[in-house]
Amino acid sequence: MLQQTPVVRVIPRLAEWLERWPTPASLAAEPSGEAVRAWDRLGYPRRALNLHAAAVAITDRHGGVVPSDVPSLLALPGVGDYTARAVSVFAFGERHPVVDVNTRRVIARAITGNGEPGPAHKRDLADMEAILPESDRDAQLANIAFMELGALVCTARSPRCDVCPIVEACAWRNAGYPEFAGKRAPTQKKFAGSDRQVRGLIMAELRASEVPVTLAEIDGVWPDDVQRARALAGLLADGLVVSVPGGFELPS
DNA sequence: TATCCGTGGAG
DNA sequence: TCTCCAAGGAT
């Protein structure tokens, strides 16, 4: 849920989710479409599909117990470098670098002296490893500290250097806050009018219905025939929508 | 590697 | 209004 989604938006949804599905097996026992429906408007609904698939994999391959080692976690659908290490470190206390947008920004500023982290890179893991304390517990605390510092103090927009605990050691600050010169991640495309928006509208229609949604109803969510067809085809290809007699519905 | 994939709050 | 950007991952 936290992948590319602000923490404050995740918290209430997570609470509902865990009340309904307290274990991987309980989620795995339901149709994947129920996960997509409960995902509601969190965004990137493929994550709901992945989470359900991960619950199935954990139930099948790991006896319903979430694995603690990074390779096993990485093998789960929708789990990448960040999520695998976050679970291993924060839930199980293993020692790994946890690299997310926050830790990358803190390292970029405090250590490298750049105002922005630039696009994510495989090398980020080694950069984080290089400054990680030796013991499991201290490494865990360091990971937490870097993430919290980036999320609450060393923010992207307007960093609160006046309350930063490491401001005197910050390379970016000590260099006089130079303008970022490196290459940055490509800017997101406009959402309004995008395929993403159309996909979202179609998904909202399906989530709201307990019976198959007709093609005529889907036609009503967006005026551009070509774009609407492309969005629907994409959703079908992604497995977020399935075709049934009489229309379309969430997967089972 | 670049692009695609939602949604909504903040400035 | 409009832009930015958020505990990323898959292809």
PDB file of N, CA, C and O in Angstrom, chain A residues 4-41:
ATOM      1  N   GLN A   4       4.569   4.284  -3.481  1.00  0.00           N
ATOM      2  CA  GLN A   4       4.184   5.507  -4.191  1.00  0.00           C
ATOM      3  C   GLN A   4       2.894   6.113  -3.655  1.00  0.00           C
ATOM      4  O   GLN A   4       2.165   6.768  -4.378  1.00  0.00           O
ATOM      5  N   THR A   5       2.609   5.854  -2.389  1.00  0.00           N
ATOM      6  CA  THR A   5       1.377   6.360  -1.803  1.00  0.00           C
ATOM      7  C   THR A   5       1.671   6.932  -0.420  1.00  0.00           C
ATOM      8  O   THR A   5       2.304   6.266   0.395  1.00  0.00           O
ATOM      9  N   PRO A   6       1.223   8.165  -0.141  1.00  0.00           N
ATOM     10  CA  PRO A   6       1.528   8.806   1.138  1.00  0.00           C
ATOM     11  C   PRO A   6       1.021   7.997   2.331  1.00  0.00           C
ATOM     12  O   PRO A   6      -0.065   7.417   2.294  1.00  0.00           O
ATOM     13  N   VAL A   7       1.813   7.977   3.396  1.00  0.00           N
ATOM     14  CA  VAL A   7       1.504   7.187   4.580  1.00  0.00           C
ATOM     15  C   VAL A   7       0.123   7.525   5.153  1.00  0.00           C
ATOM     16  O   VAL A   7      -0.641   6.637   5.508  1.00  0.00           O
ATOM     17  N   VAL A   8      -0.188   8.798   5.207  1.00  0.00           N
ATOM     18  CA  VAL A   8      -1.441   9.213   5.828  1.00  0.00           C
ATOM     19  C   VAL A   8      -2.652   8.655   5.084  1.00  0.00           C
ATOM     20  O   VAL A   8      -3.719   8.472   5.673  1.00  0.00           O
ATOM     21  N   ARG A   9      -2.486   8.398   3.789  1.00  0.00           N
ATOM     22  CA  ARG A   9      -3.599   7.851   3.028  1.00  0.00           C
ATOM     23  C   ARG A   9      -3.711   6.346   3.223  1.00  0.00           C
ATOM     24  O   ARG A   9      -4.781   5.770   3.063  1.00  0.00           O
ATOM     25  N   VAL A  10      -2.600   5.721   3.576  1.00  0.00           N
ATOM     26  CA  VAL A  10      -2.567   4.265   3.734  1.00  0.00           C
ATOM     27  C   VAL A  10      -3.149   3.829   5.079  1.00  0.00           C
ATOM     28  O   VAL A  10      -3.864   2.826   5.157  1.00  0.00           O
ATOM     29  N   ILE A  11      -2.849   4.580   6.114  1.00  0.00           N
ATOM     30  CA  ILE A  11      -3.161   4.152   7.485  1.00  0.00           C
ATOM     31  C   ILE A  11      -4.610   3.680   7.684  1.00  0.00           C
ATOM     32  O   ILE A  11      -4.831   2.566   8.170  1.00  0.00           O
ATOM     33  N   PRO A  12      -5.613   4.484   7.319  1.00  0.00           N
ATOM     34  CA  PRO A  12      -6.987   4.002   7.542  1.00  0.00           C
ATOM     35  C   PRO A  12      -7.338   2.771   6.698  1.00  0.00           C
ATOM     36  O   PRO A  12      -8.030   1.862   7.184  1.00  0.00           O
ATOM     37  N   ARG A  13      -6.871   2.741   5.468  1.00  0.00           N
ATOM     38  CA  ARG A  13      -7.150   1.593   4.595  1.00  0.00           C
ATOM     39  C   ARG A  13      -6.498   0.331   5.143  1.00  0.00           C
ATOM     40  O   ARG A  13      -7.084  -0.753   5.123  1.00  0.00           O
ATOM     41  N   LEU A  14      -5.301   0.456   5.649  1.00  0.00           N
ATOM     42  CA  LEU A  14      -4.595  -0.696   6.218  1.00  0.00           C
ATOM     43  C   LEU A  14      -5.342  -1.255   7.421  1.00  0.00           C
ATOM     44  O   LEU A  14      -5.466  -2.475   7.579  1.00  0.00           O
ATOM     45  N   ALA A  15      -5.865  -0.363   8.245  1.00  0.00           N
ATOM     46  CA  ALA A  15      -6.592  -0.805   9.437  1.00  0.00           C
ATOM     47  C   ALA A  15      -7.823  -1.629   9.049  1.00  0.00           C
ATOM     48  O   ALA A  15      -8.065  -2.708   9.595  1.00  0.00           O
ATOM     49  N   GLU A  16      -8.578  -1.130   8.072  1.00  0.00           N
ATOM     50  CA  GLU A  16      -9.749  -1.870   7.593  1.00  0.00           C
ATOM     51  C   GLU A  16      -9.335  -3.211   7.003  1.00  0.00           C
ATOM     52  O   GLU A  16      -9.979  -4.246   7.240  1.00  0.00           O
ATOM     53  N   TRP A  17      -8.266  -3.166   6.236  1.00  0.00           N
ATOM     54  CA  TRP A  17      -7.787  -4.356   5.527  1.00  0.00           C
ATOM     55  C   TRP A  17      -7.407  -5.460   6.511  1.00  0.00           C
ATOM     56  O   TRP A  17      -7.799  -6.620   6.363  1.00  0.00           O
ATOM     57  N   LEU A  18      -6.655  -5.092   7.536  1.00  0.00           N
ATOM     58  CA  LEU A  18      -6.173  -6.093   8.485  1.00  0.00           C
ATOM     59  C   LEU A  18      -7.299  -6.632   9.362  1.00  0.00           C
ATOM     60  O   LEU A  18      -7.218  -7.747   9.865  1.00  0.00           O
ATOM     61  N   GLU A  19      -8.339  -5.828   9.527  1.00  0.00           N
ATOM     62  CA  GLU A  19      -9.484  -6.321  10.289  1.00  0.00           C
ATOM     63  C   GLU A  19     -10.232  -7.374   9.479  1.00  0.00           C
ATOM     64  O   GLU A  19     -10.688  -8.383  10.016  1.00  0.00           O
ATOM     65  N   ARG A  20     -10.331  -7.120   8.174  1.00  0.00           N
ATOM     66  CA  ARG A  20     -11.035  -8.069   7.316  1.00  0.00           C
ATOM     67  C   ARG A  20     -10.182  -9.286   6.991  1.00  0.00           C
ATOM     68  O   ARG A  20     -10.685 -10.412   6.946  1.00  0.00           O
ATOM     69  N   TRP A  21      -8.896  -9.041   6.726  1.00  0.00           N
ATOM     70  CA  TRP A  21      -7.984 -10.126   6.349  1.00  0.00           C
ATOM     71  C   TRP A  21      -6.754 -10.104   7.259  1.00  0.00           C
ATOM     72  O   TRP A  21      -5.704  -9.564   6.893  1.00  0.00           O
ATOM     73  N   PRO A  22      -6.862 -10.678   8.436  1.00  0.00           N
ATOM     74  CA  PRO A  22      -5.749 -10.614   9.399  1.00  0.00           C
ATOM     75  C   PRO A  22      -4.561 -11.493   9.035  1.00  0.00           C
ATOM     76  O   PRO A  22      -3.472 -11.301   9.581  1.00  0.00           O
ATOM     77  N   THR A  23      -4.758 -12.455   8.138  1.00  0.00           N
ATOM     78  CA  THR A  23      -3.662 -13.354   7.765  1.00  0.00           C
ATOM     79  C   THR A  23      -3.579 -13.483   6.247  1.00  0.00           C
ATOM     80  O   THR A  23      -4.571 -13.262   5.544  1.00  0.00           O
ATOM     81  N   PRO A  24      -2.411 -13.877   5.729  1.00  0.00           N
ATOM     82  CA  PRO A  24      -2.306 -14.128   4.288  1.00  0.00           C
ATOM     83  C   PRO A  24      -3.331 -15.155   3.817  1.00  0.00           C
ATOM     84  O   PRO A  24      -3.934 -14.990   2.746  1.00  0.00           O
ATOM     85  N   ALA A  25      -3.538 -16.199   4.606  1.00  0.00           N
ATOM     86  CA  ALA A  25      -4.466 -17.255   4.186  1.00  0.00           C
ATOM     87  C   ALA A  25      -5.891 -16.735   4.052  1.00  0.00           C
ATOM     88  O   ALA A  25      -6.636 -17.159   3.158  1.00  0.00           O
ATOM     89  N   SER A  26      -6.283 -15.811   4.921  1.00  0.00           N
ATOM     90  CA  SER A  26      -7.650 -15.288   4.852  1.00  0.00           C
ATOM     91  C   SER A  26      -7.845 -14.466   3.586  1.00  0.00           C
ATOM     92  O   SER A  26      -8.918 -14.498   2.970  1.00  0.00           O
ATOM     93  N   LEU A  27      -6.829 -13.741   3.182  1.00  0.00           N
ATOM     94  CA  LEU A  27      -6.914 -12.995   1.927  1.00  0.00           C
ATOM     95  C   LEU A  27      -6.861 -13.942   0.730  1.00  0.00           C
ATOM     96  O   LEU A  27      -7.612 -13.782  -0.240  1.00  0.00           O
ATOM     97  N   ALA A  28      -5.997 -14.932   0.812  1.00  0.00           N
ATOM     98  CA  ALA A  28      -5.838 -15.882  -0.292  1.00  0.00           C
ATOM     99  C   ALA A  28      -7.123 -16.653  -0.560  1.00  0.00           C
ATOM    100  O   ALA A  28      -7.359 -17.107  -1.691  1.00  0.00           O
ATOM    101  N   ALA A  29      -7.958 -16.808   0.463  1.00  0.00           N
ATOM    102  CA  ALA A  29      -9.191 -17.591   0.320  1.00  0.00           C
ATOM    103  C   ALA A  29     -10.272 -16.836  -0.443  1.00  0.00           C
ATOM    104  O   ALA A  29     -11.291 -17.420  -0.819  1.00  0.00           O
ATOM    105  N   GLU A  30     -10.066 -15.539  -0.667  1.00  0.00           N
ATOM    106  CA  GLU A  30     -11.086 -14.727  -1.340  1.00  0.00           C
ATOM    107  C   GLU A  30     -10.747 -14.556  -2.825  1.00  0.00           C
ATOM    108  O   GLU A  30      -9.588 -14.687  -3.221  1.00  0.00           O
ATOM    109  N   PRO A  31     -11.742 -14.229  -3.625  1.00  0.00           N
ATOM    110  CA  PRO A  31     -11.447 -13.873  -5.024  1.00  0.00           C
ATOM    111  C   PRO A  31     -10.553 -12.633  -5.074  1.00  0.00           C
ATOM    112  O   PRO A  31     -10.701 -11.735  -4.239  1.00  0.00           O
ATOM    113  N   SER A  32      -9.658 -12.589  -6.045  1.00  0.00           N
ATOM    114  CA  SER A  32      -8.761 -11.436  -6.151  1.00  0.00           C
ATOM    115  C   SER A  32      -9.551 -10.145  -6.361  1.00  0.00           C
ATOM    116  O   SER A  32      -9.123  -9.060  -5.949  1.00  0.00           O
ATOM    117  N   GLY A  33     -10.722 -10.261  -6.990  1.00  0.00           N
ATOM    118  CA  GLY A  33     -11.547  -9.086  -7.225  1.00  0.00           C
ATOM    119  C   GLY A  33     -11.995  -8.412  -5.940  1.00  0.00           C
ATOM    120  O   GLY A  33     -12.218  -7.197  -5.911  1.00  0.00           O
ATOM    121  N   GLU A  34     -12.129  -9.201  -4.886  1.00  0.00           N
ATOM    122  CA  GLU A  34     -12.504  -8.614  -3.600  1.00  0.00           C
ATOM    123  C   GLU A  34     -11.380  -7.735  -3.057  1.00  0.00           C
ATOM    124  O   GLU A  34     -11.629  -6.715  -2.411  1.00  0.00           O
ATOM    125  N   ALA A  35     -10.144  -8.157  -3.309  1.00  0.00           N
ATOM    126  CA  ALA A  35      -9.006  -7.328  -2.907  1.00  0.00           C
ATOM    127  C   ALA A  35      -9.002  -6.026  -3.701  1.00  0.00           C
ATOM    128  O   ALA A  35      -8.783  -4.948  -3.159  1.00  0.00           O
ATOM    129  N   VAL A  36      -9.264  -6.141  -4.995  1.00  0.00           N
ATOM    130  CA  VAL A  36      -9.306  -4.949  -5.847  1.00  0.00           C
ATOM    131  C   VAL A  36     -10.430  -4.017  -5.392  1.00  0.00           C
ATOM    132  O   VAL A  36     -10.276  -2.802  -5.355  1.00  0.00           O
ATOM    133  N   ARG A  37     -11.565  -4.586  -5.028  1.00  0.00           N
ATOM    134  CA  ARG A  37     -12.692  -3.766  -4.579  1.00  0.00           C
ATOM    135  C   ARG A  37     -12.381  -3.069  -3.262  1.00  0.00           C
ATOM    136  O   ARG A  37     -12.634  -1.878  -3.093  1.00  0.00           O
ATOM    137  N   ALA A  38     -11.772  -3.811  -2.341  1.00  0.00           N
ATOM    138  CA  ALA A  38     -11.453  -3.232  -1.032  1.00  0.00           C
ATOM    139  C   ALA A  38     -10.323  -2.209  -1.130  1.00  0.00           C
ATOM    140  O   ALA A  38     -10.181  -1.351  -0.257  1.00  0.00           O
ATOM    141  N   TRP A  39      -9.529  -2.339  -2.174  1.00  0.00           N
ATOM    142  CA  TRP A  39      -8.447  -1.378  -2.404  1.00  0.00           C
ATOM    143  C   TRP A  39      -9.007   0.027  -2.570  1.00  0.00           C
ATOM    144  O   TRP A  39      -8.382   1.022  -2.239  1.00  0.00           O
ATOM    145  N   ASP A  40     -10.241   0.048  -3.118  1.00  0.00           N
ATOM    146  CA  ASP A  40     -10.975   1.307  -3.310  1.00  0.00           C
ATOM    147  C   ASP A  40     -10.154   2.312  -4.118  1.00  0.00           C
ATOM    148  O   ASP A  40      -9.659   1.967  -5.176  1.00  0.00           O
ATOM    149  N   ARG A  41      -9.934   3.491  -3.619  1.00  0.00           N
ATOM    150  CA  ARG A  41      -9.276   4.524  -4.401  1.00  0.00           C
ATOM    151  C   ARG A  41      -7.829   4.763  -3.978  1.00  0.00           C
ATOM    152  O   ARG A  41      -7.317   5.876  -4.103  1.00  0.00           O
TER     153      ARG A  41
END
